[in-house]
Amino acid sequence: MPKFLVKNKLYPSLIDIYTQRTMYDPDTGETVRDWDYLEYDTAECVIAAVNPEDSLEQFGKEYANKKFVRVELAVGEWSLSQRAGNLRSKQGEYYYQSWNGQRYEQDLFNVSGLNTQLDLNGRIVGYELYLELAQ
């Protein structure tokens, strides 16, 4: 049974981060971008669900049915060209998964925003990633 996050609660978790590969195809002269889901970095984090209707900002109707997740991480190198998946508790319970007719598959999220968290002395103490469910 898929497990979903309750909004406004923080979950100590694990997350897998995938980085997009860029390769040059000498036969066609094209730059090819793809994802290698077998190569990833796993990081400890804190996850919270985010709902646009709970925000102080006004969002358009196109965001009403989208899933967003906020992730706080202590270390790493992050960019908007990454994806996240296998969001799970530290005990191994998966949060977001979809039934494909035969088995459950882990949902993938695009990194749609990121912030650097600083302490009072200007040192980096963490990162905040905003994830949007990839369609």
XYZ file of C-alpha atoms in Angstrom:
135
model
C 0.000 0.000 0.000
C 1.497 3.380 -0.929
C 2.272 5.696 1.932
C 1.874 9.450 1.578
C 3.253 12.175 3.773
C 1.023 14.149 6.077
C 1.525 17.862 5.489
C 3.145 20.058 8.128
C 5.082 17.170 9.663
C 8.812 16.479 9.269
C 10.041 12.951 8.548
C 13.688 11.854 9.092
C 14.301 10.006 5.836
C 16.568 8.824 3.067
C 16.494 10.018 -0.531
C 18.256 9.003 -3.735
C 19.500 11.813 -6.001
C 20.015 11.206 -9.725
C 22.158 13.438 -11.923
C 21.501 13.903 -15.620
C 24.218 12.656 -17.961
C 25.174 14.675 -21.011
C 26.920 12.856 -23.830
C 27.951 13.790 -27.337
C 26.875 11.410 -30.131
C 29.632 11.613 -32.779
C 27.463 9.883 -35.403
C 24.641 12.432 -35.326
C 26.503 15.411 -33.859
C 23.809 15.794 -31.198
C 24.143 16.302 -27.487
C 22.156 13.571 -25.761
C 20.847 13.940 -22.209
C 19.502 11.020 -20.224
C 19.155 9.685 -16.696
C 21.066 6.764 -15.259
C 18.864 5.490 -12.442
C 21.443 2.862 -11.472
C 23.980 5.541 -10.454
C 22.761 7.719 -7.576
C 23.733 9.309 -4.299
C 21.756 8.418 -1.182
C 21.487 11.140 1.458
C 19.959 11.451 4.900
C 17.370 14.202 5.019
C 14.187 15.527 6.556
C 11.123 15.496 4.288
C 7.873 17.457 4.489
C 4.905 17.515 2.110
C 4.001 20.915 0.659
C 0.542 21.841 -0.640
C 0.084 24.946 -2.830
C -3.314 25.671 -1.261
C -1.627 26.104 2.143
C 0.821 28.687 0.841
C 0.563 32.436 1.293
C 1.301 32.794 -2.434
C -1.430 32.508 -5.029
C -0.932 29.548 -7.364
C -2.763 28.913 -10.627
C -5.215 26.043 -11.149
C -2.539 24.045 -12.986
C -0.848 23.428 -9.606
C -3.937 22.128 -7.799
C -3.253 18.422 -8.443
C 0.548 18.432 -8.301
C 2.603 16.866 -5.529
C 5.387 18.904 -3.954
C 7.879 17.858 -1.301
C 10.386 19.937 0.667
C 13.646 18.210 1.590
C 16.253 19.486 4.060
C 19.791 18.105 3.674
C 22.940 18.826 5.657
C 25.540 18.179 2.961
C 25.949 17.674 -0.770
C 26.069 19.425 -4.096
C 22.643 20.078 -5.573
C 21.319 21.604 -8.785
C 18.058 22.102 -10.641
C 19.163 19.539 -13.229
C 18.817 16.663 -10.766
C 15.987 14.291 -9.907
C 15.075 12.561 -6.672
C 13.439 9.234 -5.989
C 13.063 6.431 -3.476
C 11.874 8.808 -0.775
C 11.689 6.541 2.244
C 11.831 6.425 6.011
C 15.034 5.336 7.676
C 13.270 2.017 8.344
C 12.789 1.498 4.579
C 9.083 2.381 4.198
C 8.531 4.167 0.854
C 6.448 7.346 0.797
C 5.543 7.823 -2.868
C 4.946 4.935 -5.224
C 2.539 4.185 -8.068
C 0.946 0.935 -9.190
C 1.798 0.178 -12.843
C -0.626 -2.753 -13.153
C 1.907 -5.368 -12.097
C 3.963 -3.867 -9.286
C 4.678 -0.677 -7.377
C 7.247 1.713 -8.857
C 8.880 4.588 -7.018
C 7.721 8.042 -8.083
C 10.384 10.408 -9.420
C 10.597 14.082 -8.534
C 12.257 16.959 -10.390
C 14.262 19.427 -8.325
C 12.274 22.606 -8.985
C 13.899 24.875 -6.406
C 16.764 24.992 -3.958
C 17.952 27.222 -1.143
C 21.133 27.340 0.877
C 20.679 27.661 4.642
C 23.252 29.811 6.442
C 24.039 30.256 10.122
C 24.535 33.681 11.754
C 28.209 33.703 10.711
C 27.411 33.086 7.046
C 28.513 29.451 7.017
C 26.476 26.904 5.064
C 24.607 24.629 7.470
C 22.260 22.912 5.066
C 20.253 22.916 1.886
C 16.568 22.970 1.126
C 15.326 21.283 -2.065
C 11.827 21.678 -3.415
C 10.700 18.669 -5.423
C 7.828 18.398 -7.881
C 6.439 15.048 -8.962
C 7.724 14.314 -12.481
C 4.977 13.542 -14.989
